[in-house]
Tab-separated table of C-alpha atoms in Angstrom:
chain	number	residue	atom	x	y	z
O	9	MET	CA	0.125	0.003	-0.058
O	10	SER	CA	2.470	2.386	1.039
O	11	ILE	CA	4.494	1.610	-2.307
O	12	ALA	CA	1.519	2.371	-4.482
O	13	ILE	CA	0.814	5.705	-2.541
O	14	ALA	CA	4.625	6.732	-3.295
O	15	ILE	CA	4.155	5.812	-6.557
O	16	LEU	CA	1.227	8.093	-6.864
O	17	GLY	CA	2.708	10.634	-5.212
O	18	LEU	CA	5.631	10.549	-7.733
O	19	GLY	CA	3.337	10.675	-10.541
O	20	LEU	CA	1.585	13.839	-9.146
O	21	LEU	CA	4.742	15.680	-8.596
O	22	ILE	CA	5.925	15.073	-12.122
O	23	LEU	CA	2.529	16.036	-13.612
O	24	ILE	CA	2.674	19.362	-11.518
O	25	HIS	CA	6.406	19.950	-12.634
O	26	GLU	CA	5.432	19.516	-16.292
O	27	ALA	CA	2.312	21.721	-15.961
O	28	GLY	CA	4.681	24.573	-14.541
O	29	HIS	CA	6.647	24.477	-17.670
O	30	PHE	CA	3.365	24.300	-19.669
O	31	PHE	CA	1.678	27.324	-18.155
O	32	ALA	CA	4.837	29.431	-17.988
O	33	SER	CA	5.513	28.780	-21.742
O	34	LEU	CA	2.182	29.883	-22.615
O	35	ALA	CA	2.422	32.732	-20.364
O	36	VAL	CA	5.539	34.191	-22.064
O	37	GLY	CA	4.444	33.333	-25.632
O	38	LEU	CA	6.151	30.039	-26.273
O	39	ARG	CA	3.479	27.914	-27.677
O	40	PRO	CA	3.686	24.244	-26.443
O	41	ARG	CA	2.503	21.537	-28.827
O	42	LYS	CA	1.494	18.723	-26.362
O	43	PHE	CA	0.376	18.484	-22.779
O	44	TYR	CA	-0.434	15.094	-21.671
O	45	ILE	CA	-1.536	13.641	-18.551
O	46	GLY	CA	0.484	10.396	-18.411
O	47	PHE	CA	2.663	9.086	-21.181
O	48	PRO	CA	1.781	8.029	-24.678
O	49	PRO	CA	0.403	6.421	-26.612
O	50	PRO	CA	-2.660	8.067	-25.827
O	51	LEU	CA	-5.825	6.983	-24.763
O	52	VAL	CA	-7.890	10.132	-25.559
O	53	LYS	CA	-6.328	13.424	-27.273
O	54	VAL	CA	-8.072	16.497	-28.683
O	55	LYS	CA	-6.317	19.499	-30.393
O	56	ARG	CA	-7.266	23.016	-29.494
O	57	ARG	CA	-5.649	25.910	-30.797
O	58	GLY	CA	-2.555	24.101	-31.978
O	59	ILE	CA	-2.052	22.202	-28.945
O	60	GLU	CA	-2.705	18.616	-28.472
O	61	TYR	CA	-4.275	17.554	-24.960
O	62	GLY	CA	-3.951	13.863	-23.978
O	63	ILE	CA	-4.427	11.495	-21.603
O	64	GLY	CA	-1.704	8.857	-22.006
O	65	THR	CA	-1.941	4.866	-21.481
O	66	ILE	CA	0.860	5.011	-18.869
O	67	PRO	CA	-0.650	6.693	-16.012
O	68	LEU	CA	2.552	8.173	-14.393
O	69	GLY	CA	2.921	11.936	-14.297
O	70	GLY	CA	2.866	13.642	-17.749
O	71	PHE	CA	4.688	15.574	-20.360
O	72	VAL	CA	4.939	18.742	-22.409
O	73	SER	CA	6.392	19.206	-25.774
O	74	ILE	CA	7.881	22.624	-26.417
O	75	PRO	CA	8.926	23.459	-29.991
O	76	GLY	CA	12.496	24.240	-30.902
O	77	MET	CA	14.413	23.389	-27.774
O	78	HIS	CA	17.636	23.735	-30.080
O	79	ARG	CA	18.441	25.124	-33.148
O	80	PRO	CA	18.025	22.460	-35.964
O	81	VAL	CA	21.136	21.176	-37.629
O	82	PRO	CA	21.684	19.021	-40.370
O	83	HIS	CA	22.013	15.778	-38.407
O	84	ASP	CA	18.546	16.435	-37.359
O	85	ALA	CA	17.305	15.973	-41.001
O	86	GLU	CA	19.531	13.081	-41.734
O	87	ARG	CA	18.572	11.116	-38.712
O	88	ARG	CA	14.646	11.596	-39.459
O	89	PHE	CA	14.983	11.259	-43.373
O	90	GLU	CA	17.479	8.148	-43.457
O	91	ARG	CA	14.935	5.432	-43.588
O	92	ALA	CA	12.843	7.273	-46.356
O	93	VAL	CA	16.172	7.791	-48.373
O	94	SER	CA	17.450	4.493	-47.947
O	95	GLU	CA	13.769	3.234	-49.484
O	96	ALA	CA	13.452	5.875	-52.059
O	97	PRO	CA	16.755	7.236	-53.534
O	98	ALA	CA	15.083	9.803	-55.378
O	99	LEU	CA	14.697	11.608	-51.688
O	100	ALA	CA	18.609	11.815	-51.271
O	101	GLY	CA	18.609	14.993	-53.379
O	102	PRO	CA	15.862	16.902	-51.572
O	103	ALA	CA	16.918	15.611	-48.194
O	104	ASP	CA	20.879	16.538	-48.956
O	105	ARG	CA	19.358	20.409	-49.722
O	106	VAL	CA	17.613	20.243	-46.478
O	107	GLN	CA	20.694	19.489	-44.522
O	108	ARG	CA	22.784	21.949	-46.539
O	109	ALA	CA	20.250	24.903	-45.785
O	110	LEU	CA	20.497	24.142	-42.006
O	111	THR	CA	24.057	24.829	-42.208
O	112	GLY	CA	23.380	28.529	-42.910
O	113	ASP	CA	21.737	31.602	-41.345
O	114	ASP	CA	18.938	31.793	-43.908
O	115	LEU	CA	16.209	29.859	-42.130
O	116	GLY	CA	13.594	30.843	-44.413
O	117	SER	CA	15.314	28.796	-47.201
O	118	ALA	CA	15.578	25.872	-45.209
O	119	LEU	CA	11.921	25.988	-44.821
O	120	ALA	CA	11.488	26.139	-48.442
O	121	GLU	CA	13.607	23.075	-48.891
O	122	ILE	CA	11.621	21.149	-46.197
O	123	ASP	CA	8.551	22.082	-48.429
O	124	ASP	CA	10.244	20.682	-51.391
O	125	PHE	CA	11.096	17.544	-49.584
O	126	GLU	CA	7.792	17.046	-48.617
O	127	HIS	CA	6.671	17.378	-52.118
O	128	ALA	CA	9.168	14.820	-53.462
O	129	LEU	CA	7.918	12.538	-50.371
O	130	SER	CA	4.228	12.459	-51.724
O	131	ALA	CA	5.480	10.979	-54.804
O	132	GLN	CA	7.145	7.987	-53.161
O	133	LYS	CA	5.521	4.802	-51.715
O	134	LEU	CA	7.319	3.868	-48.313
O	135	SER	CA	6.948	1.703	-45.430
O	136	PRO	CA	4.910	2.901	-42.598
O	137	ALA	CA	7.734	3.323	-40.338
O	138	ALA	CA	9.698	5.203	-42.984
O	139	GLN	CA	6.893	7.469	-43.699
O	140	ALA	CA	6.337	8.273	-39.968
O	141	ALA	CA	9.782	9.132	-39.145
O	142	ALA	CA	10.077	11.533	-42.444
O	143	GLU	CA	6.659	13.115	-41.370
O	144	LYS	CA	7.755	13.552	-37.568
O	145	GLY	CA	11.030	14.908	-38.883
O	146	MET	CA	9.568	17.668	-40.953
O	147	THR	CA	7.227	18.514	-38.048
O	148	GLU	CA	10.195	18.805	-35.588
O	149	LEU	CA	12.100	20.860	-37.986
O	150	ARG	CA	9.440	23.370	-38.798
O	151	ASP	CA	8.996	23.718	-35.148
O	152	GLY	CA	12.617	24.299	-34.540
O	153	LEU	CA	12.758	26.960	-37.430
O	154	GLY	CA	9.411	28.872	-36.468
O	155	PRO	CA	8.827	32.119	-34.690
O	156	ASP	CA	7.864	30.395	-31.237
O	157	ALA	CA	10.880	28.229	-31.477
O	158	TYR	CA	12.596	28.108	-27.691
O	159	TRP	CA	15.853	28.517	-28.686
O	160	LYS	CA	14.972	31.710	-30.524
O	161	ALA	CA	13.328	33.210	-27.535
O	162	PRO	CA	14.988	35.822	-25.257
O	163	THR	CA	16.867	34.633	-22.323
O	164	TRP	CA	14.350	35.658	-19.755
O	165	LYS	CA	11.297	34.052	-21.570
O	166	ARG	CA	13.500	30.688	-21.967
O	167	PHE	CA	14.449	31.147	-17.881
O	168	ILE	CA	10.920	31.412	-16.990
O	169	ALA	CA	9.785	28.566	-19.016
O	170	ILE	CA	12.633	26.165	-17.443
O	171	ALA	CA	12.483	27.417	-13.866
O	172	ALA	CA	8.551	27.267	-13.449
O	173	GLY	CA	8.930	23.417	-13.337
O	174	PRO	CA	10.956	23.234	-10.224
O	175	VAL	CA	9.510	26.128	-8.806
O	176	ALA	CA	6.074	24.298	-9.141
O	177	SER	CA	7.076	21.151	-8.079
O	178	ARG	CA	8.950	21.927	-4.716
O	179	PRO	CA	6.134	23.026	-2.562
O	180	SER	CA	4.109	20.575	-4.115
O	181	ALA	CA	6.452	17.841	-2.920
O	182	LYS	CA	6.579	19.229	0.620
O	183	THR	CA	2.783	19.122	0.841
O	184	ILE	CA	2.853	15.680	-0.676
O	185	SER	CA	5.204	14.268	1.697
O	186	PHE	CA	3.164	15.802	4.495
O	187	VAL	CA	-0.213	14.339	3.414
O	188	THR	CA	1.566	10.773	2.764
O	189	ARG	CA	3.463	10.588	5.681
O	190	PRO	CA	1.247	9.209	8.171
O	191	VAL	CA	0.321	6.556	5.742
O	192	THR	CA	3.873	5.460	4.704
O	193	SER	CA	5.109	5.690	8.469
O	194	ASN	CA	1.901	3.261	9.480
O	195	ALA	CA	2.666	0.881	6.970
O	196	LEU	CA	6.528	0.574	8.059
O	197	PRO	CA	7.369	-2.449	10.100
O	198	THR	CA	8.052	-1.896	13.583
O	199	ALA	CA	10.635	-3.586	15.985
O	200	SER	CA	9.046	-6.000	18.386
O	201	SER	CA	11.451	-7.677	21.017
O	202	GLY	CA	8.821	-10.480	22.169
O	203	GLY	CA	10.279	-10.609	25.611
O	204	ARG	CA	13.997	-10.774	24.155
O	205	PRO	CA	16.550	-8.032	23.985
O	206	VAL	CA	16.540	-5.879	20.208
O	207	PRO	CA	20.359	-6.335	18.935
O	208	SER	CA	20.658	-2.545	18.592
O	209	SER	CA	19.497	-1.899	22.131
O	210	PRO	CA	21.041	-2.374	25.401
O	211	ASN	CA	20.479	-5.785	27.089
O	212	PRO	CA	18.098	-5.122	29.844
O	213	ARG	CA	19.332	-8.345	31.617
O	214	ARG	CA	23.058	-7.088	31.594
C-alpha cells in the first residue's frame, strides 16, 4: 500500500512539474505543442488552438512538448530522413538540400527546402515506419525553425519556461510528503522484542 501511494505521489509531482513548464511557456508566448496527463500512446487526445491535449496509456506523471528546444542542425534532418532515403533514393537530393540549408543562417530557405522535400515525399511509396519518421522529422524541423521556437526566445523567456517546473513542484513535493507521511509511516514494520533484547538496543538483563 505504501509503495502504491509513493508511486502515485511521484506521478502527481511529475505532472505538477510539467504543468509548471506548460503554463509558464504559454504565459511568455512560447506555444507548447502537446500536454499530456500520463505518457503516450494516448487513450484520448484532442487538439485546441494548435495544442494537443491527451491522456496517456501509462498513468504516471505527464509531459509537455515545447517546440525548438535547440536550433535544428543537419544531423536532425539526416536522422529523421535516413530511412525514407534508403527506401526511396530519389529523396536523397531533396534531403541533402535540407541539410545544407540548415548549415546557413537563412532559415527561410531551410523551410522552403523542407517544403520541397515534402513534395518529393508525396510521390514515393514508403513503409509506414519510414513515412512516419519523415513526417515527424519535418514537423520537428518546422517547429525548430518557427517564430515561437524555444531557442529563438529571449533569455528571460527561456528562463521562466524552464524554471517554472521546479518552482511549481518544490512546494508540491513538501505538501505531498506531509500528506502521505502518516500512511507510509504506519505501513513501515516496527521492531518487537517479544520479551527478548533487540540487538541494536542495550541488554536489559545485563
